[in-house]
Amino acid sequence: MDIRKVKKLIEMMEESDISEIEVKEGDDSVRISRGGVVIPSRSTPVVDRGELKPAATPVIKGHVITAPMVGTFYRAPSPSSPSFVEIGDQIKEGDTLCIIESMKMMNHIKADQAGQVEAILVVNEDAVEFDQPLFTLI
Amino acid sequence: MDIRKVKKLIEMMEESDISEIEVKEGDDSVRISRGGVVIPSRSTPVVDRGELKPAATPVIKGHVITAPMVGTFYRAPSPSSPSFVEIGDQIKEGDTLCIIESMKMMNHIKADQAGQVEAILVVNEDAVEFDQPLFTLI
Amino acid sequence: MKRLFIANRGEIALRILRACKDLGIETVAAYTRADKHLLHLRWADRNVCVGRRSYLDGPQMIEAAQLSGCDAVHPGYGFLSENSEFARSVEDAGLTFVGPAPAHIAMMGEKVGARSALASAGLPILPGSDGIVETEAEALAWAREVGYPVMLKASHGGGGRGILLARGEETLVQAFRTISAQAELLFGCADIYLEKYLANARHIEIQVFGDGEGQTVHLGARECSIQRRHQKLLEEAPPFDIATGEVEALAASCCDALSQLEYRNAGTLEFLYADGAFYFLEMNTRIQVEHPVTECVTGIDLVKLQLAVADGVGLGLAQNDIRIQGHAIECRINAEDEYFVPSPGTVDSLQLPDGPGIRVDTHLYAGYSVPHQYDPLVAKVISHGVDRSEATVRMRRALEELDIRFLATNKALHQSILADKKFVSGSYGAGFIDDPVSP
Amino acid sequence: MKRLFIANRGEIALRILRACKDLGIETVAAYTRADKHLLHLRWADRNVCVGRRSYLDGPQMIEAAQLSGCDAVHPGYGFLSENSEFARSVEDAGLTFVGPAPAHIAMMGEKVGARSALASAGLPILPGSDGIVETEAEALAWAREVGYPVMLKASHGGGGRGILLARGEETLVQAFRTISAQAELLFGCADIYLEKYLANARHIEIQVFGDGEGQTVHLGARECSIQRRHQKLLEEAPPFDIATGEVEALAASCCDALSQLEYRNAGTLEFLYADGAFYFLEMNTRIQVEHPVTECVTGIDLVKLQLAVADGVGLGLAQNDIRIQGHAIECRINAEDEYFVPSPGTVDSLQLPDGPGIRVDTHLYAGYSVPHQYDPLVAKVISHGVDRSEATVRMRRALEELDIRFLATNKALHQSILADKKFVSGSYGAGFIDDPVSP
C-alpha cells in the first residue's frame, strides 16, 4: 500500500460524509473510519459555510430541542451566572434550557418534556438559525 | 487500486442514498460506508423515449431482415412481375427477398438464413430507412 | 457592499444571487423549513433557515442578516418588498436596504396619496375621485358626474385584490359595501377611491431608476395587457404600435416627477392607455417580475443596477446611454391546472428551452418539489429578437421545447395566446383573457 | 424552402432545427443507429436512420433527403460540410445545398490554391512558399531565405492535423518526411507548403456572408487564440485590444475578395495577428462551432441567415445594418478527462446555467448517453455582456452553475483559463494553453 494513496483516501473522506472506507489489494488492506460524527454532506441544503453552525453535527439519538427563531444562543442568564443546564442534569418540563436573543429580546427556551440532558449542541454565544438542534434529552 | 475509481464511488454515494458500497475485483476489494444521516436521493428522471421511435414498431418474433440502407422498397423486380416472396414461402439462404433502390441503384436484399416468411413489414414502394425491419423469418 | 442577505425565495432569489455572483458580492440566502431544497441555496455562500413557512417575518430576517454578517438586504418582489416599516427597520439596523427610501415606499403604497402626489408632479391621472370616497352617496354623486362604468378600488389594495367594477347605481352601492368589508379585512383599512373605467384599455408601464439625489432615468416601457384577474401572464417590451415619441414623452414626465421626489432605486409606474392617452394607475417601488424583458431590450442588468444604486455608486449611466434594441416577450409559467388552480407537485424530469434569443429564469430542477405554500410562478421564459415577429416565433419554439414532467402548468394557455390572431396583430387590450374586472 | 434535411448530429443539428422552427421550415433529422436518442429528434417533424455509425455517407443522406420530401440539405460543420462533391451531388439531385457553391468549397479546401487566390484578391498572406514544395531541398532553400522557425502544412489538412513546426534544418528534413507520409495517409495527397512561423501570434477570424451575386457583408471578427493542439477551446467576439478601424479594414478586404468570387452563404477567414499585422491562413466554407459569439454581439441569427441566403431571399441586410454590441465569450465543453482523453458516459443529472446574458447550446439531457464514436463537444456555454468584463464574470457564474453528473468534462480547465491573469488582462496569444505546434 502506497502511503500517498492512504493520504488521498483520508483527504477524500474529509471532503465527504463517508464514515468508513476499506480497501483491499491482494493481501494488503486499509480500513479508515471516523467516530460517530457525521459532517453534513454537500448535497444537504443546509450548507454550512461559516460561523452560523458548528463544524460537525453529532448523530442525534435523544429528544431534540430546536431553536424556535434565529438569534444568539446563551447558556446562562448573564456572563457571570451559572449555565441553566449542564450535560447529565435532570430537568422538568418547562425548565429554561437557554436564552436566544433575537431583535434585542431575550427569549427563554424551555423544555417541552422532562428528561436528562444528553447533549448540548451549540456553543455559548453562537448564532443559531430556525430549527437548529440545541439540546437532546433522554 | 485506482484512486480515481474510489473518488468516483464516493461521489456516486454522495448523490445517492446508499449507505455502503463494496466492490471486489479478483483479489482487490473496496468497501465504503457512511453512518448516521442518509440523504434522500433525487429521483432519477424518467425520460420517455417512446416518441423518438418510428411511428409503428410491430411486435417482432421471428428472425428479422432489416434494410441495410435508405431507399425505396420493391417487392418485385418490375411492376408487372410477381413478388420475390409471399408470406408462408419457404426460402433458402441467399434468396432475394426484395429490392431497395438507392441513388438509382437496384440493391437485391438477400436472406441471410433459410426459413419461412412470417411477415412482410413494409408496403411496396415505401421509403425505408437504415435498419428498418423488412421481413421476419421463422 | 460585501455580503447581501436575500430575503426572498424562488426564481427572484436565484436572480438576485446571480447578480451578486456577477458583482463579486457574497450572499446569504434565507429559506424556510418548507423550502430547504430551493435551487439558489446550492450557490449561496451561506444559507439561514428563518422559520417554518413565512418570508414575512421582518425582524427575523434582520436578525439573520445581522448574525450572518451581511451589510445589505434585498427583498425581491412580494413578501417584504413594499413594506415600508421593514425597509425602515433594515436601515435602523445599520444595513443597506436594496430599494427606495422607506418614505417613498409608504407614499406609493397608499394609492390615493400616490395619485395626487404624481398628479401634482404633472402626470396624467385617470379621472377619479380626488381622494377617499367616504360614503355611498359621495360615490354615487361622483359616478353620476363622470358616467358609468366606474372602478372601485381599495386604497391599500394590490395583487389584483380589492378591485370591483360598477356598471350602474345599483351595482355601485353593492360594490361599495363589498369592497369596504373586504378591504378592512384584507388590508386593515376600508378606504376606497373611484376611477373612470376604460374598457379594454392597455396596461403600459414605465421602468425608472433614481439615484436618490435627483437624477432619474427611464429604461423604456413594457406592455402588460395580457392579464387574468389582474395578474400579469405575458409581458412585452417595447409596447407595440405606440410611437416612440409618445412613450418618451410620458417616460420623461415620470422621470421629472421622481427627480422632484429624489426617488431612489428601481420603480415602475403603471398606466392605462386608451385612445392615445395615458392615465397613471399606481407605482410599484420594487423590482418587477417582468424586469427581464427590459433587460433584454436595453442590455442592462436591472438587479445589478439596483445593487449599485443601493451601494451608493450611483446610476453610472445617463438617459442617452440607454437604447432600446429589438423586442422581448416574457411568459410566466405557473404551476396551475387548466382551471387556474395551483398544482404543486414534484418535477420528475425537466427540459428547459435554450438556444438563440432564449433565457429562462427558474428555480426548478429535476427532483424539486413545488411546495403548496407559495406563489405558483415556477419559471419565466423570456425571448428576445430583432423585432416582435422574431421574439414571437422564438417564444413559440421555446414553449415547444419546455417540458416539465409532471407538473400541471399554464404552458398551453401561453401557446394559445401566441397563436391568437389578436396577439399576432398586436391589437389587444386588458380584456384579452377575460373581463379584467369580473369578480 | 419547405422542408430541410439536417445531415448532422449533436448540438449543431439542434441549432439548425431551432432556426428552422423560427422560420416555419419543416425538418427531417438524419441519425445513426448509435444516435437514436439525440435531443433534436424529439422536435424534428421526421427522423430517418441513415446508417450504423456514419454521417459521412453522402449518397445515403441525399437518398434519405429525397425520399422524405425535403427540398434542402444543411450539412452543419464537420462531416460532409466541406465536401465539395457532396455539395455538388446535393445540387445535382435538385436539392438546395445550404452553403457555398461547390466550386468555392473545393477552392478553399485546397489550402495552397486558396492562399494564392486570396493573395491575388488583395489579402495579406503569411510569408510562405509560393505553392507546393516538392522536395526537401526546395523546402530547405525556402526556409534559409525566410529564417526559422517555419511551419510545414499538408495542403489538404485540417482539424489540427497535418501541421508540424521546424526550428532548424535537421527538424525540417524530419518534419518534411513525417508530414508527407501522414498527409498521404490522412488526406490522400502528400502536397506540402511552408509558412513563416509566428510565435504566440493571435488567431483572429472574420465572419462573412455572401449572397452569391457579388454582395458580401461581414459580421465582425472573433478572437480564437485559446486553442489546444489547434483545437479551439474558448472564443470571444469582438477581439480585444485591436482598434475597430483595423478590423474594419481587414474585413472590408475580405468582403472585396469574396465579392469578386461571388461567394455565397457563410464563410470564415482565419488570420494570424502579430505585431499589428494580419496574415491570412485559410478559409472555412461553413458555419463555425463558435458562431454564437457573433450572434450575441450582432443580434443576427447566423443559421437563419444561412437558410435565407440558400433560399434565394438574399442577405436582407447591408453592411450599415450590422452593429457590434457588447462582448461575448464561448466555452466549448468537451466530454473528456483532465488528460484530454474523450470520456463518453451517461448523464445522470444535469444542471445547465441560465439567467441574464447566458445561452447554452447543448444536446445533453438527463439520461442521455454520450456515444464514444463522435466528437467530444457536448455543450457550448455562451455569455454576453455590455463589455468583456461583464461577459467574463457571467461566464464564471455560468460555469459554477454548470453541473453534468457524472461526465468528465473540461469545465475546470475553462475555469482556470477565466481566472488566469493573462486572460483577464487580454494579453494572450495562441501559446496560451500549449505550444500550438508541438506534436
Coordinates of C-alpha atoms in Angstrom, one line a residue, chain C residues 166-384:
Chain C
A166 CA -69.7 49.1 -11.2
R167 CA -71.8 49.4 -14.3
G168 CA -74.8 51.3 -12.7
E169 CA -76.1 52.8 -9.5
E170 CA -77.3 49.5 -8.0
T171 CA -74.1 47.6 -8.6
L172 CA -72.1 50.6 -7.3
V173 CA -73.9 50.5 -3.9
Q174 CA -73.4 46.8 -3.7
A175 CA -69.7 47.0 -4.7
F176 CA -69.1 49.8 -2.3
R177 CA -70.3 47.6 0.6
T178 CA -68.4 44.5 -0.6
I179 CA -65.1 46.3 -1.1
S180 CA -65.3 48.2 2.2
A181 CA -65.7 45.0 4.1
Q182 CA -63.1 43.2 2.1
A183 CA -60.5 46.0 2.3
E184 CA -60.9 46.2 6.1
L185 CA -60.3 42.5 6.3
L186 CA -57.5 42.2 3.8
F187 CA -55.6 45.4 4.1
G188 CA -56.7 46.7 7.5
C189 CA -58.1 49.8 6.0
A190 CA -61.5 50.3 4.5
D191 CA -60.6 53.4 2.4
I192 CA -61.9 53.4 -1.1
Y193 CA -61.4 55.5 -4.2
L194 CA -63.1 55.6 -7.6
E195 CA -61.8 55.8 -11.1
K196 CA -63.3 56.0 -14.5
Y197 CA -63.3 52.6 -16.1
L198 CA -61.8 52.3 -19.6
A199 CA -62.9 49.1 -21.3
N200 CA -60.2 47.0 -22.9
A201 CA -57.6 49.7 -22.2
R202 CA -53.9 48.6 -22.4
H203 CA -51.6 48.3 -19.5
I204 CA -48.4 50.1 -20.1
E205 CA -45.7 50.6 -17.5
I206 CA -42.5 52.7 -17.4
Q207 CA -39.4 51.4 -15.7
V208 CA -37.5 54.1 -13.9
F209 CA -34.3 54.2 -11.8
G210 CA -33.4 57.0 -9.5
D211 CA -30.1 57.7 -7.7
G212 CA -31.8 59.2 -4.7
E213 CA -30.2 62.5 -5.3
G214 CA -32.5 63.9 -8.0
Q215 CA -31.2 62.0 -11.1
T216 CA -33.8 59.7 -12.6
V217 CA -33.5 57.7 -15.9
H218 CA -36.1 55.5 -17.6
L219 CA -35.5 52.2 -19.3
G220 CA -38.4 52.4 -21.6
A221 CA -41.9 50.9 -21.4
R222 CA -43.4 47.4 -21.1
E223 CA -46.7 46.1 -22.4
C224 CA -48.5 44.2 -19.7
S225 CA -52.1 44.0 -21.0
I226 CA -52.3 40.2 -21.0
Q227 CA -53.6 39.6 -17.6
R228 CA -56.1 37.2 -15.9
R229 CA -57.9 38.7 -12.9
H230 CA -55.3 41.5 -12.7
Q231 CA -52.4 39.0 -12.6
K232 CA -50.0 39.5 -15.5
L233 CA -49.4 36.5 -17.7
L234 CA -47.3 37.7 -20.6
E235 CA -45.4 40.9 -21.0
E236 CA -43.6 42.6 -23.9
A237 CA -41.0 45.3 -24.3
P238 CA -41.3 47.7 -26.0
P239 CA -45.1 48.1 -26.3
F240 CA -46.1 47.7 -30.0
D241 CA -47.8 50.3 -32.1
I242 CA -47.2 53.2 -29.8
A243 CA -45.0 55.9 -31.3
T244 CA -41.6 56.1 -29.6
G245 CA -42.1 59.8 -29.1
E246 CA -45.3 59.2 -27.1
V247 CA -43.6 56.8 -24.8
E248 CA -40.6 59.0 -24.5
A249 CA -42.7 62.0 -23.5
L250 CA -44.5 60.0 -20.9
A251 CA -41.3 58.5 -19.5
A252 CA -39.7 61.9 -19.4
S253 CA -42.7 63.2 -17.2
C254 CA -42.2 60.2 -14.9
C255 CA -38.5 61.0 -14.6
D256 CA -39.3 64.6 -13.8
A257 CA -41.8 63.7 -11.2
L258 CA -39.5 61.2 -9.5
S259 CA -36.5 63.5 -9.7
Q260 CA -38.5 66.1 -7.7
L261 CA -39.0 63.4 -5.1
E262 CA -35.4 62.4 -5.2
Y263 CA -36.6 58.8 -5.7
R264 CA -34.0 56.1 -5.2
N265 CA -33.5 52.7 -6.9
A266 CA -36.0 50.8 -9.2
G267 CA -39.6 51.8 -9.7
T268 CA -42.4 51.1 -12.1
L269 CA -45.2 53.4 -13.0
E270 CA -48.3 51.7 -14.3
F271 CA -50.6 53.4 -16.8
L272 CA -53.8 52.7 -18.6
Y273 CA -53.5 53.6 -22.3
A274 CA -56.7 54.2 -24.3
D275 CA -57.5 56.4 -27.3
G276 CA -53.9 57.7 -27.5
A277 CA -53.8 58.9 -23.9
F278 CA -52.1 57.6 -20.8
Y279 CA -53.6 57.6 -17.3
F280 CA -51.5 56.9 -14.2
L281 CA -52.7 53.9 -12.1
E282 CA -50.1 53.2 -9.4
M283 CA -46.4 52.9 -8.8
N284 CA -44.5 49.8 -7.7
T285 CA -41.5 50.5 -5.6
R286 CA -39.5 47.3 -6.2
I287 CA -38.1 45.2 -9.0
Q288 CA -40.9 43.7 -11.1
V289 CA -41.4 40.0 -12.1
E290 CA -41.3 41.1 -15.7
H291 CA -38.0 43.1 -15.5
P292 CA -36.1 40.6 -17.8
V293 CA -37.9 41.9 -20.9
T294 CA -36.4 45.3 -20.2
E295 CA -33.0 43.7 -19.6
C296 CA -33.2 42.1 -23.0
V297 CA -34.0 45.2 -24.9
T298 CA -31.7 47.5 -23.1
G299 CA -28.8 45.1 -22.4
I300 CA -28.7 46.5 -18.8
D301 CA -28.8 44.1 -15.8
L302 CA -31.5 45.7 -13.6
V303 CA -30.7 43.8 -10.5
K304 CA -27.0 44.7 -10.7
L305 CA -28.2 48.3 -11.2
Q306 CA -30.3 48.0 -8.0
L307 CA -27.3 46.8 -6.1
A308 CA -25.0 49.5 -7.5
V309 CA -27.5 52.3 -6.6
A310 CA -28.0 50.8 -3.1
D311 CA -24.3 50.7 -2.7
G312 CA -24.1 54.5 -3.3
V313 CA -22.2 54.0 -6.6
G314 CA -24.9 55.9 -8.4
L315 CA -26.6 55.0 -11.7
G316 CA -23.4 55.1 -13.7
L317 CA -25.4 56.0 -16.8
A318 CA -27.3 58.9 -18.4
Q319 CA -30.5 58.7 -20.4
N320 CA -28.5 58.9 -23.6
D321 CA -26.7 55.7 -22.8
I322 CA -29.9 53.7 -22.8
R323 CA -31.0 52.3 -26.1
I324 CA -34.0 50.0 -26.9
Q325 CA -32.9 47.2 -29.2
G326 CA -35.2 44.6 -30.7
H327 CA -38.2 43.2 -28.9
A328 CA -38.6 40.8 -25.9
I329 CA -41.5 38.7 -24.5
E330 CA -41.9 37.0 -21.2
C331 CA -44.3 34.1 -20.4
R332 CA -44.9 33.4 -16.8
I333 CA -45.1 29.7 -16.3
N334 CA -47.3 28.9 -13.3
A335 CA -47.8 25.5 -11.7
E336 CA -51.5 25.5 -12.1
D337 CA -54.1 23.4 -13.9
E338 CA -56.3 24.4 -16.8
Y339 CA -58.8 25.9 -14.3
F340 CA -56.1 28.2 -12.9
V341 CA -55.9 26.1 -9.7
P342 CA -52.4 26.0 -8.2
S343 CA -51.0 22.5 -8.6
P344 CA -47.9 21.8 -6.5
G345 CA -46.0 18.6 -7.2
T346 CA -42.7 17.1 -7.9
V347 CA -40.7 17.6 -11.1
D348 CA -39.7 14.3 -12.4
S349 CA -37.7 15.4 -15.4
L350 CA -37.2 18.8 -16.9
Q351 CA -36.3 20.1 -20.3
L352 CA -35.8 23.8 -20.4
P353 CA -35.6 25.7 -23.7
D354 CA -32.4 27.3 -24.8
G355 CA -30.6 28.5 -27.9
P356 CA -30.5 31.9 -29.6
G357 CA -32.7 34.6 -28.0
I358 CA -34.0 32.4 -25.2
R359 CA -33.5 32.9 -21.5
V360 CA -35.3 31.1 -18.6
D361 CA -35.4 32.3 -15.1
T362 CA -36.4 29.3 -13.0
H363 CA -35.7 27.6 -9.7
L364 CA -37.0 24.3 -11.0
Y365 CA -34.8 21.2 -11.4
A366 CA -35.4 17.5 -11.8
G367 CA -36.3 16.2 -8.3
Y368 CA -37.6 19.5 -7.0
S369 CA -41.0 19.5 -5.2
V370 CA -43.0 22.7 -5.7
P371 CA -44.4 23.5 -2.3
H372 CA -48.0 24.4 -1.9
Q373 CA -47.5 27.4 0.4
Y374 CA -46.2 29.9 -2.1
D375 CA -46.9 31.6 -5.4
P376 CA -47.4 29.2 -8.3
L377 CA -44.9 31.1 -10.5
V378 CA -42.2 28.5 -11.3
A379 CA -40.5 29.8 -14.4
K380 CA -40.2 32.8 -16.6
V381 CA -39.4 32.1 -20.3
I382 CA -38.0 35.1 -22.0
S383 CA -37.5 35.5 -25.7
H384 CA -35.6 38.3 -27.5

